[in-house]
Amino acid sequence: MTRHKKKRLLKTSFEHVFILSYLLKWTVLAVPMSIAVGSLIAFFLWLLDKAIHFRFGHPWLLFLLPAAGVLIYGLYTYLGKNSDKGNNLIMDEIHEPGGGVPFRMAPLVLITTVITHLFGGSAGREGTAVQIGGSIAQFFAKKLKLSQEDVKTFLMTGIAAGFGAVFGTPITGAIFALEVLALGRIKHDALLPCFIASVVADITCAAWGIHHTHYAIRFAEEGKVFFGIFHLDIVLLLKVILGGVLFGLAGYIFAELSHTIKNYSNRFIRIKWLIPFIGGCIVIALTCIIGTQDYLSLGVSNPDPDAVSILSCFKAGGATDFSWFWKLLFTAVTLGMGFKGGEVTPLFFVGAALGNTIAAHTGAPADLMAGLGFIAVFASATNTPIACTFMGIELFGADNVLYYAVACFTAYYFSGHAGIYHAQRIAVSKV
Amino acid sequence: MTRHKKKRLLKTSFEHVFILSYLLKWTVLAVPMSIAVGSLIAFFLWLLDKAIHFRFGHPWLLFLLPAAGVLIYGLYTYLGKNSDKGNNLIMDEIHEPGGGVPFRMAPLVLITTVITHLFGGSAGREGTAVQIGGSIAQFFAKKLKLSQEDVKTFLMTGIAAGFGAVFGTPITGAIFALEVLALGRIKHDALLPCFIASVVADITCAAWGIHHTHYAIRFAEEGKVFFGIFHLDIVLLLKVILGGVLFGLAGYIFAELSHTIKNYSNRFIRIKWLIPFIGGCIVIALTCIIGTQDYLSLGVSNPDPDAVSILSCFKAGGATDFSWFWKLLFTAVTLGMGFKGGEVTPLFFVGAALGNTIAAHTGAPADLMAGLGFIAVFASATNTPIACTFMGIELFGADNVLYYAVACFTAYYFSGHAGIYHAQRIAVSKV
């Protein structure tokens, strides 16, 4: 059917009835799934919080990290089926449906992520949330005997639900699910189903009493006039553009380093359970060398007021010049050598720390640059500039929305075509 | 070249050098064009403001509307070449380059839009701005002898520059240019060039001293907790969803009615200059029947404090139950029968008035619902839900961003596949 014919057909044959029934169907399908995902994410966040705080009280747990790595390896080898492919498996299943996402992925990734954090591995949460969302969605889809096309949509809503709930950012969750699948494109084909899922999962997660960390950018230049004519600070704009370039390169380095560590350790270490064991040992060694535990685990906050954390990066002097690099290295080793969790929260850390450093050297406001790094390194490593602009808005408010877009869009270009998800396709090349 | 090969090639062959040179090239190309577009838009907005205020002082000008219509017809017939295809011509040229966009489109649409408003035709500004942007971009592209592929990108940056400058919303301008071309898709291929153009044009326009109307949604529910567990007002959410459905249907009715009026008047009125003449007479007749000039011209504000305008719709009691319909009808007649201008500001009016009415009948906050209607009817008629969510953020701030997305995404689905631009392709069907 030609495009023109299709357009006419759609226009003439009761399209509103089709659309209404489509939306009702997806609302009925997505709501129970999203409540399940939101609840599981709430449980995950609660457990994660317990594990992180337990480790703060018992820093010696780090020395068990190599053993924890072997345990995680064992769990995935004996129980995992193909669960260890993680986010990439879900994305592959959306592009080209195969064997499906196993249900065991959800409990496995939940438990192993908590283990990773309990023993100090540097990792995040979004990978876990997306995998919980994807495998719960697949489980529902199987029970409901959905068609292949519907399973694809349902997996996308699962990603949206997981992402929206884990960060408390429902719009970002929906746009992320649409934008991450292929580099350079957002397809609106599941816009409302994804959004419904993301909102419901977020509401559910919040209803369980989960609170998300509040980040604040106090900087606001509203109403100022520069050089007599500009309502925008051109000098600050140039600093933000420079920041965008560096954030993009940081995302690029992270993606390349993770892939390289993964490939080399798989090639050169024949005994596979040794990979996470050695990875754990490297994390311990790095910690001893730089003499701080600040770059372990999630890093959102830290009971030690002098420690470097994402929150400290929003204050001037809250990070050292190399904080961003250490967090990047710790995370690339942790995730590249078999531990579990997401990449996104560490990317927030890398970005916020790098932003703090750029602010210190250029005289830009620390909170603004930290916030921009927070979203832009993530935008660059996952190739999702529009979702990350929304994330800035949902987390920090709209006062500086122009700078969010400048930083995210610029960083997107400077990350090249690699990205952290190898299942992400290239829809539109960047040049 | 297969996708995989391309990916590898891009990854290995100095991609950052390519990307940097691509961005430098487009910065150098887009900045002068955007300064020209921004300046012309500033002149246009200044002139438009004069014309609108002159008409407020001389309401009898309305009776010359039929003659003004004939004048506009004459200008396009004898000087216009294919300029009268307007926005659709620019979109067609981006999809499939043909004879190009004539330079004369810019001055012609500028003058005829001002004429339309001077004599009380109900129209907007964005069509004019986009056409100014497109034809200036084509002019630069021709002088610079750009390749066909580059001309496409340059036309997109022209749309972004025009849109960003005319409403003072640079992010929306860029996303709109990418989203409007094909229903159901955003391609990132010109993301940064469009954004640069939009920002520069907006800065330029503001530097000329142009101020944009400030709309305020004072409603904010931050921090409230409902039913003991929800951090979101579920009842209000349901009202917003209902609003989204109605906003979508309003956009649909507007698109259908405009097309129908255009088609029927072209079919049944053989003497072509009679079409705008009769159109002008219908507008006069409608004005006499309902006994108010509130639905003429732009309608953003009105010196009469009791008049219905976009600004009045943000206050409870600021619109009657049928205000939205009258504005819709006035605009469909004006634009469907040969007058010039955009559709967007009237769509803002229709949406804000409908939102005001929905608020009055459901007990929702008037400013919130007016703001949601403002962006959502536009989202539905142009099929650009993500751009319109950004517009809400850029115009009203982020406090209610979740509701913007709910309203725009829902409205998008309920407008069907028609839309006001027949050159818009269907990339991804809505069902």
PDB file of N, CA and C in Angstrom, chain B residues 41-111:
ATOM      1  N   ILE B  41      12.412  38.796  11.304  1.00  0.00           N
ATOM      2  CA  ILE B  41      11.300  38.448  12.187  1.00  0.00           C
ATOM      3  C   ILE B  41      11.027  39.595  13.160  1.00  0.00           C
ATOM      4  N   ALA B  42      12.114  40.222  13.642  1.00  0.00           N
ATOM      5  CA  ALA B  42      11.944  41.358  14.552  1.00  0.00           C
ATOM      6  C   ALA B  42      11.188  42.477  13.840  1.00  0.00           C
ATOM      7  N   PHE B  43      11.578  42.751  12.604  1.00  0.00           N
ATOM      8  CA  PHE B  43      10.886  43.779  11.813  1.00  0.00           C
ATOM      9  C   PHE B  43       9.417  43.391  11.619  1.00  0.00           C
ATOM     10  N   PHE B  44       9.197  42.131  11.288  1.00  0.00           N
ATOM     11  CA  PHE B  44       7.841  41.634  11.081  1.00  0.00           C
ATOM     12  C   PHE B  44       6.991  41.800  12.345  1.00  0.00           C
ATOM     13  N   LEU B  45       7.547  41.397  13.488  1.00  0.00           N
ATOM     14  CA  LEU B  45       6.777  41.477  14.740  1.00  0.00           C
ATOM     15  C   LEU B  45       6.492  42.934  15.108  1.00  0.00           C
ATOM     16  N   TRP B  46       7.463  43.806  14.842  1.00  0.00           N
ATOM     17  CA  TRP B  46       7.282  45.238  15.119  1.00  0.00           C
ATOM     18  C   TRP B  46       6.157  45.812  14.258  1.00  0.00           C
ATOM     19  N   LEU B  47       6.208  45.454  12.958  1.00  0.00           N
ATOM     20  CA  LEU B  47       5.213  45.968  12.006  1.00  0.00           C
ATOM     21  C   LEU B  47       3.830  45.403  12.337  1.00  0.00           C
ATOM     22  N   LEU B  48       3.820  44.123  12.684  1.00  0.00           N
ATOM     23  CA  LEU B  48       2.557  43.459  13.014  1.00  0.00           C
ATOM     24  C   LEU B  48       1.912  44.127  14.224  1.00  0.00           C
ATOM     25  N   ASP B  49       2.736  44.443  15.200  1.00  0.00           N
ATOM     26  CA  ASP B  49       2.239  45.089  16.399  1.00  0.00           C
ATOM     27  C   ASP B  49       1.625  46.446  16.066  1.00  0.00           C
ATOM     28  N   LYS B  50       2.305  47.193  15.200  1.00  0.00           N
ATOM     29  CA  LYS B  50       1.765  48.491  14.765  1.00  0.00           C
ATOM     30  C   LYS B  50       0.403  48.305  14.077  1.00  0.00           C
ATOM     31  N   ALA B  51       0.353  47.333  13.154  1.00  0.00           N
ATOM     32  CA  ALA B  51      -0.876  47.097  12.388  1.00  0.00           C
ATOM     33  C   ALA B  51      -2.027  46.727  13.316  1.00  0.00           C
ATOM     34  N   ILE B  52      -1.727  45.813  14.290  1.00  0.00           N
ATOM     35  CA  ILE B  52      -2.784  45.352  15.196  1.00  0.00           C
ATOM     36  C   ILE B  52      -3.301  46.510  16.044  1.00  0.00           C
ATOM     37  N   HIS B  53      -2.387  47.329  16.555  1.00  0.00           N
ATOM     38  CA  HIS B  53      -2.826  48.445  17.393  1.00  0.00           C
ATOM     39  C   HIS B  53      -3.523  49.528  16.578  1.00  0.00           C
ATOM     40  N   PHE B  54      -3.100  49.684  15.336  1.00  0.00           N
ATOM     41  CA  PHE B  54      -3.794  50.643  14.474  1.00  0.00           C
ATOM     42  C   PHE B  54      -5.249  50.201  14.261  1.00  0.00           C
ATOM     43  N   ARG B  55      -5.436  48.893  14.060  1.00  0.00           N
ATOM     44  CA  ARG B  55      -6.798  48.392  13.863  1.00  0.00           C
ATOM     45  C   ARG B  55      -7.653  48.533  15.128  1.00  0.00           C
ATOM     46  N   PHE B  56      -7.015  48.353  16.289  1.00  0.00           N
ATOM     47  CA  PHE B  56      -7.774  48.548  17.530  1.00  0.00           C
ATOM     48  C   PHE B  56      -8.349  49.967  17.577  1.00  0.00           C
ATOM     49  N   GLY B  57      -7.583  50.939  17.058  1.00  0.00           N
ATOM     50  CA  GLY B  57      -8.038  52.330  17.059  1.00  0.00           C
ATOM     51  C   GLY B  57      -9.006  52.646  15.933  1.00  0.00           C
ATOM     52  N   HIS B  58      -8.997  51.806  14.925  1.00  0.00           N
ATOM     53  CA  HIS B  58      -9.841  52.052  13.743  1.00  0.00           C
ATOM     54  C   HIS B  58     -10.594  50.793  13.355  1.00  0.00           C
ATOM     55  N   PRO B  59     -11.599  50.428  14.139  1.00  0.00           N
ATOM     56  CA  PRO B  59     -12.278  49.145  13.912  1.00  0.00           C
ATOM     57  C   PRO B  59     -12.974  49.041  12.557  1.00  0.00           C
ATOM     58  N   TRP B  60     -13.287  50.200  11.933  1.00  0.00           N
ATOM     59  CA  TRP B  60     -13.966  50.171  10.623  1.00  0.00           C
ATOM     60  C   TRP B  60     -13.097  49.541   9.542  1.00  0.00           C
ATOM     61  N   LEU B  61     -11.783  49.401   9.819  1.00  0.00           N
ATOM     62  CA  LEU B  61     -10.894  48.795   8.816  1.00  0.00           C
ATOM     63  C   LEU B  61     -11.386  47.408   8.407  1.00  0.00           C
ATOM     64  N   LEU B  62     -12.114  46.763   9.330  1.00  0.00           N
ATOM     65  CA  LEU B  62     -12.624  45.419   9.031  1.00  0.00           C
ATOM     66  C   LEU B  62     -13.425  45.393   7.731  1.00  0.00           C
ATOM     67  N   PHE B  63     -14.140  46.504   7.467  1.00  0.00           N
ATOM     68  CA  PHE B  63     -15.008  46.502   6.282  1.00  0.00           C
ATOM     69  C   PHE B  63     -14.225  46.532   4.968  1.00  0.00           C
ATOM     70  N   LEU B  64     -12.918  46.789   5.082  1.00  0.00           N
ATOM     71  CA  LEU B  64     -12.074  46.730   3.884  1.00  0.00           C
ATOM     72  C   LEU B  64     -11.448  45.350   3.693  1.00  0.00           C
ATOM     73  N   LEU B  65     -11.774  44.413   4.616  1.00  0.00           N
ATOM     74  CA  LEU B  65     -11.142  43.088   4.547  1.00  0.00           C
ATOM     75  C   LEU B  65     -11.329  42.399   3.187  1.00  0.00           C
ATOM     76  N   PRO B  66     -12.549  42.425   2.608  1.00  0.00           N
ATOM     77  CA  PRO B  66     -12.703  41.781   1.296  1.00  0.00           C
ATOM     78  C   PRO B  66     -11.765  42.388   0.254  1.00  0.00           C
ATOM     79  N   ALA B  67     -11.654  43.714   0.248  1.00  0.00           N
ATOM     80  CA  ALA B  67     -10.751  44.360  -0.710  1.00  0.00           C
ATOM     81  C   ALA B  67      -9.304  43.969  -0.441  1.00  0.00           C
ATOM     82  N   ALA B  68      -8.944  43.892   0.853  1.00  0.00           N
ATOM     83  CA  ALA B  68      -7.586  43.469   1.207  1.00  0.00           C
ATOM     84  C   ALA B  68      -7.320  42.058   0.684  1.00  0.00           C
ATOM     85  N   GLY B  69      -8.345  41.203   0.752  1.00  0.00           N
ATOM     86  CA  GLY B  69      -8.210  39.843   0.239  1.00  0.00           C
ATOM     87  C   GLY B  69      -7.898  39.831  -1.246  1.00  0.00           C
ATOM     88  N   VAL B  70      -8.594  40.686  -1.971  1.00  0.00           N
ATOM     89  CA  VAL B  70      -8.347  40.757  -3.413  1.00  0.00           C
ATOM     90  C   VAL B  70      -6.926  41.260  -3.675  1.00  0.00           C
ATOM     91  N   LEU B  71      -6.488  42.223  -2.882  1.00  0.00           N
ATOM     92  CA  LEU B  71      -5.117  42.736  -3.009  1.00  0.00           C
ATOM     93  C   LEU B  71      -4.096  41.623  -2.790  1.00  0.00           C
ATOM     94  N   ILE B  72      -4.303  40.842  -1.737  1.00  0.00           N
ATOM     95  CA  ILE B  72      -3.381  39.737  -1.442  1.00  0.00           C
ATOM     96  C   ILE B  72      -3.378  38.731  -2.593  1.00  0.00           C
ATOM     97  N   TYR B  73      -4.588  38.453  -3.093  1.00  0.00           N
ATOM     98  CA  TYR B  73      -4.691  37.531  -4.232  1.00  0.00           C
ATOM     99  C   TYR B  73      -3.881  38.065  -5.408  1.00  0.00           C
ATOM    100  N   GLY B  74      -4.048  39.357  -5.656  1.00  0.00           N
ATOM    101  CA  GLY B  74      -3.328  39.982  -6.772  1.00  0.00           C
ATOM    102  C   GLY B  74      -1.820  39.909  -6.590  1.00  0.00           C
ATOM    103  N   LEU B  75      -1.361  40.221  -5.402  1.00  0.00           N
ATOM    104  CA  LEU B  75       0.083  40.193  -5.141  1.00  0.00           C
ATOM    105  C   LEU B  75       0.657  38.803  -5.410  1.00  0.00           C
ATOM    106  N   TYR B  76      -0.055  37.768  -4.922  1.00  0.00           N
ATOM    107  CA  TYR B  76       0.458  36.408  -5.122  1.00  0.00           C
ATOM    108  C   TYR B  76       0.349  35.973  -6.573  1.00  0.00           C
ATOM    109  N   THR B  77      -0.722  36.390  -7.254  1.00  0.00           N
ATOM    110  CA  THR B  77      -0.906  35.964  -8.637  1.00  0.00           C
ATOM    111  C   THR B  77       0.145  36.587  -9.550  1.00  0.00           C
ATOM    112  N   TYR B  78       0.418  37.884  -9.345  1.00  0.00           N
ATOM    113  CA  TYR B  78       1.300  38.553 -10.290  1.00  0.00           C
ATOM    114  C   TYR B  78       2.767  38.532  -9.876  1.00  0.00           C
ATOM    115  N   LEU B  79       3.034  38.354  -8.598  1.00  0.00           N
ATOM    116  CA  LEU B  79       4.426  38.387  -8.134  1.00  0.00           C
ATOM    117  C   LEU B  79       4.873  37.093  -7.463  1.00  0.00           C
ATOM    118  N   GLY B  80       3.937  36.192  -7.218  1.00  0.00           N
ATOM    119  CA  GLY B  80       4.235  35.143  -6.233  1.00  0.00           C
ATOM    120  C   GLY B  80       4.948  33.910  -6.726  1.00  0.00           C
ATOM    121  N   LYS B  81       4.973  33.655  -8.047  1.00  0.00           N
ATOM    122  CA  LYS B  81       5.434  32.336  -8.520  1.00  0.00           C
ATOM    123  C   LYS B  81       4.682  31.267  -7.696  1.00  0.00           C
ATOM    124  N   ASN B  82       5.411  30.334  -7.082  1.00  0.00           N
ATOM    125  CA  ASN B  82       4.725  29.300  -6.302  1.00  0.00           C
ATOM    126  C   ASN B  82       4.755  29.592  -4.792  1.00  0.00           C
ATOM    127  N   SER B  83       4.950  30.881  -4.442  1.00  0.00           N
ATOM    128  CA  SER B  83       5.048  31.242  -3.017  1.00  0.00           C
ATOM    129  C   SER B  83       3.804  30.898  -2.226  1.00  0.00           C
ATOM    130  N   ASP B  84       2.658  30.853  -2.909  1.00  0.00           N
ATOM    131  CA  ASP B  84       1.429  30.663  -2.146  1.00  0.00           C
ATOM    132  C   ASP B  84       1.313  29.269  -1.553  1.00  0.00           C
ATOM    133  N   LYS B  85       2.221  28.376  -1.931  1.00  0.00           N
ATOM    134  CA  LYS B  85       2.200  27.044  -1.305  1.00  0.00           C
ATOM    135  C   LYS B  85       2.733  27.083   0.114  1.00  0.00           C
ATOM    136  N   GLY B  86       3.419  28.172   0.447  1.00  0.00           N
ATOM    137  CA  GLY B  86       3.800  28.436   1.839  1.00  0.00           C
ATOM    138  C   GLY B  86       4.625  27.343   2.508  1.00  0.00           C
ATOM    139  N   ASN B  87       4.262  27.061   3.750  1.00  0.00           N
ATOM    140  CA  ASN B  87       5.001  26.076   4.542  1.00  0.00           C
ATOM    141  C   ASN B  87       5.130  24.732   3.824  1.00  0.00           C
ATOM    142  N   ASN B  88       4.061  24.352   3.119  1.00  0.00           N
ATOM    143  CA  ASN B  88       4.093  23.046   2.452  1.00  0.00           C
ATOM    144  C   ASN B  88       5.185  22.978   1.395  1.00  0.00           C
ATOM    145  N   LEU B  89       5.423  24.114   0.708  1.00  0.00           N
ATOM    146  CA  LEU B  89       6.482  24.134  -0.304  1.00  0.00           C
ATOM    147  C   LEU B  89       7.838  23.862   0.353  1.00  0.00           C
ATOM    148  N   ILE B  90       8.070  24.498   1.494  1.00  0.00           N
ATOM    149  CA  ILE B  90       9.358  24.312   2.182  1.00  0.00           C
ATOM    150  C   ILE B  90       9.513  22.860   2.622  1.00  0.00           C
ATOM    151  N   MET B  91       8.429  22.297   3.168  1.00  0.00           N
ATOM    152  CA  MET B  91       8.498  20.897   3.602  1.00  0.00           C
ATOM    153  C   MET B  91       8.710  19.963   2.413  1.00  0.00           C
ATOM    154  N   ASP B  92       8.027  20.251   1.295  1.00  0.00           N
ATOM    155  CA  ASP B  92       8.227  19.433   0.096  1.00  0.00           C
ATOM    156  C   ASP B  92       9.673  19.503  -0.387  1.00  0.00           C
ATOM    157  N   GLU B  93      10.241  20.695  -0.353  1.00  0.00           N
ATOM    158  CA  GLU B  93      11.614  20.866  -0.823  1.00  0.00           C
ATOM    159  C   GLU B  93      12.606  20.098   0.059  1.00  0.00           C
ATOM    160  N   ILE B  94      12.261  19.953   1.334  1.00  0.00           N
ATOM    161  CA  ILE B  94      13.140  19.179   2.215  1.00  0.00           C
ATOM    162  C   ILE B  94      13.010  17.685   1.920  1.00  0.00           C
ATOM    163  N   HIS B  95      11.764  17.251   1.667  1.00  0.00           N
ATOM    164  CA  HIS B  95      11.575  15.826   1.349  1.00  0.00           C
ATOM    165  C   HIS B  95      12.135  15.484  -0.028  1.00  0.00           C
ATOM    166  N   GLU B  96      11.768  16.270  -1.013  1.00  0.00           N
ATOM    167  CA  GLU B  96      12.218  16.001  -2.383  1.00  0.00           C
ATOM    168  C   GLU B  96      12.542  17.313  -3.066  1.00  0.00           C
ATOM    169  N   PRO B  97      13.834  17.670  -3.092  1.00  0.00           N
ATOM    170  CA  PRO B  97      14.211  18.959  -3.665  1.00  0.00           C
ATOM    171  C   PRO B  97      13.712  19.113  -5.102  1.00  0.00           C
ATOM    172  N   GLY B  98      13.085  20.265  -5.354  1.00  0.00           N
ATOM    173  CA  GLY B  98      12.580  20.557  -6.693  1.00  0.00           C
ATOM    174  C   GLY B  98      13.127  21.898  -7.142  1.00  0.00           C
ATOM    175  N   GLY B  99      12.257  22.809  -7.418  1.00  0.00           N
ATOM    176  CA  GLY B  99      12.680  24.107  -7.935  1.00  0.00           C
ATOM    177  C   GLY B  99      13.174  25.070  -6.867  1.00  0.00           C
ATOM    178  N   GLY B 100      13.139  24.671  -5.623  1.00  0.00           N
ATOM    179  CA  GLY B 100      13.602  25.566  -4.562  1.00  0.00           C
ATOM    180  C   GLY B 100      12.504  26.491  -4.068  1.00  0.00           C
ATOM    181  N   VAL B 101      12.808  27.167  -2.978  1.00  0.00           N
ATOM    182  CA  VAL B 101      11.871  28.120  -2.380  1.00  0.00           C
ATOM    183  C   VAL B 101      12.235  29.504  -2.915  1.00  0.00           C
ATOM    184  N   PRO B 102      11.299  30.221  -3.551  1.00  0.00           N
ATOM    185  CA  PRO B 102      11.654  31.520  -4.121  1.00  0.00           C
ATOM    186  C   PRO B 102      11.939  32.550  -3.031  1.00  0.00           C
ATOM    187  N   PHE B 103      12.910  33.417  -3.282  1.00  0.00           N
ATOM    188  CA  PHE B 103      13.273  34.428  -2.299  1.00  0.00           C
ATOM    189  C   PHE B 103      12.117  35.379  -2.023  1.00  0.00           C
ATOM    190  N   ARG B 104      11.338  35.640  -3.068  1.00  0.00           N
ATOM    191  CA  ARG B 104      10.220  36.588  -2.915  1.00  0.00           C
ATOM    192  C   ARG B 104       9.192  36.131  -1.867  1.00  0.00           C
ATOM    193  N   MET B 105       9.263  34.843  -1.513  1.00  0.00           N
ATOM    194  CA  MET B 105       8.307  34.360  -0.512  1.00  0.00           C
ATOM    195  C   MET B 105       8.396  35.168   0.786  1.00  0.00           C
ATOM    196  N   ALA B 106       9.624  35.518   1.185  1.00  0.00           N
ATOM    197  CA  ALA B 106       9.813  36.227   2.461  1.00  0.00           C
ATOM    198  C   ALA B 106       9.106  37.589   2.486  1.00  0.00           C
ATOM    199  N   PRO B 107       9.448  38.508   1.545  1.00  0.00           N
ATOM    200  CA  PRO B 107       8.751  39.806   1.611  1.00  0.00           C
ATOM    201  C   PRO B 107       7.255  39.693   1.363  1.00  0.00           C
ATOM    202  N   LEU B 108       6.869  38.795   0.463  1.00  0.00           N
ATOM    203  CA  LEU B 108       5.435  38.670   0.145  1.00  0.00           C
ATOM    204  C   LEU B 108       4.621  38.235   1.355  1.00  0.00           C
ATOM    205  N   VAL B 109       5.095  37.203   2.016  1.00  0.00           N
ATOM    206  CA  VAL B 109       4.310  36.686   3.144  1.00  0.00           C
ATOM    207  C   VAL B 109       4.333  37.682   4.303  1.00  0.00           C
ATOM    208  N   LEU B 110       5.446  38.390   4.447  1.00  0.00           N
ATOM    209  CA  LEU B 110       5.537  39.394   5.509  1.00  0.00           C
ATOM    210  C   LEU B 110       4.482  40.479   5.279  1.00  0.00           C
ATOM    211  N   ILE B 111       4.470  41.014   4.062  1.00  0.00           N
ATOM    212  CA  ILE B 111       3.542  42.122   3.757  1.00  0.00           C
ATOM    213  C   ILE B 111       2.090  41.658   3.822  1.00  0.00           C
TER     214      ILE B 111
END
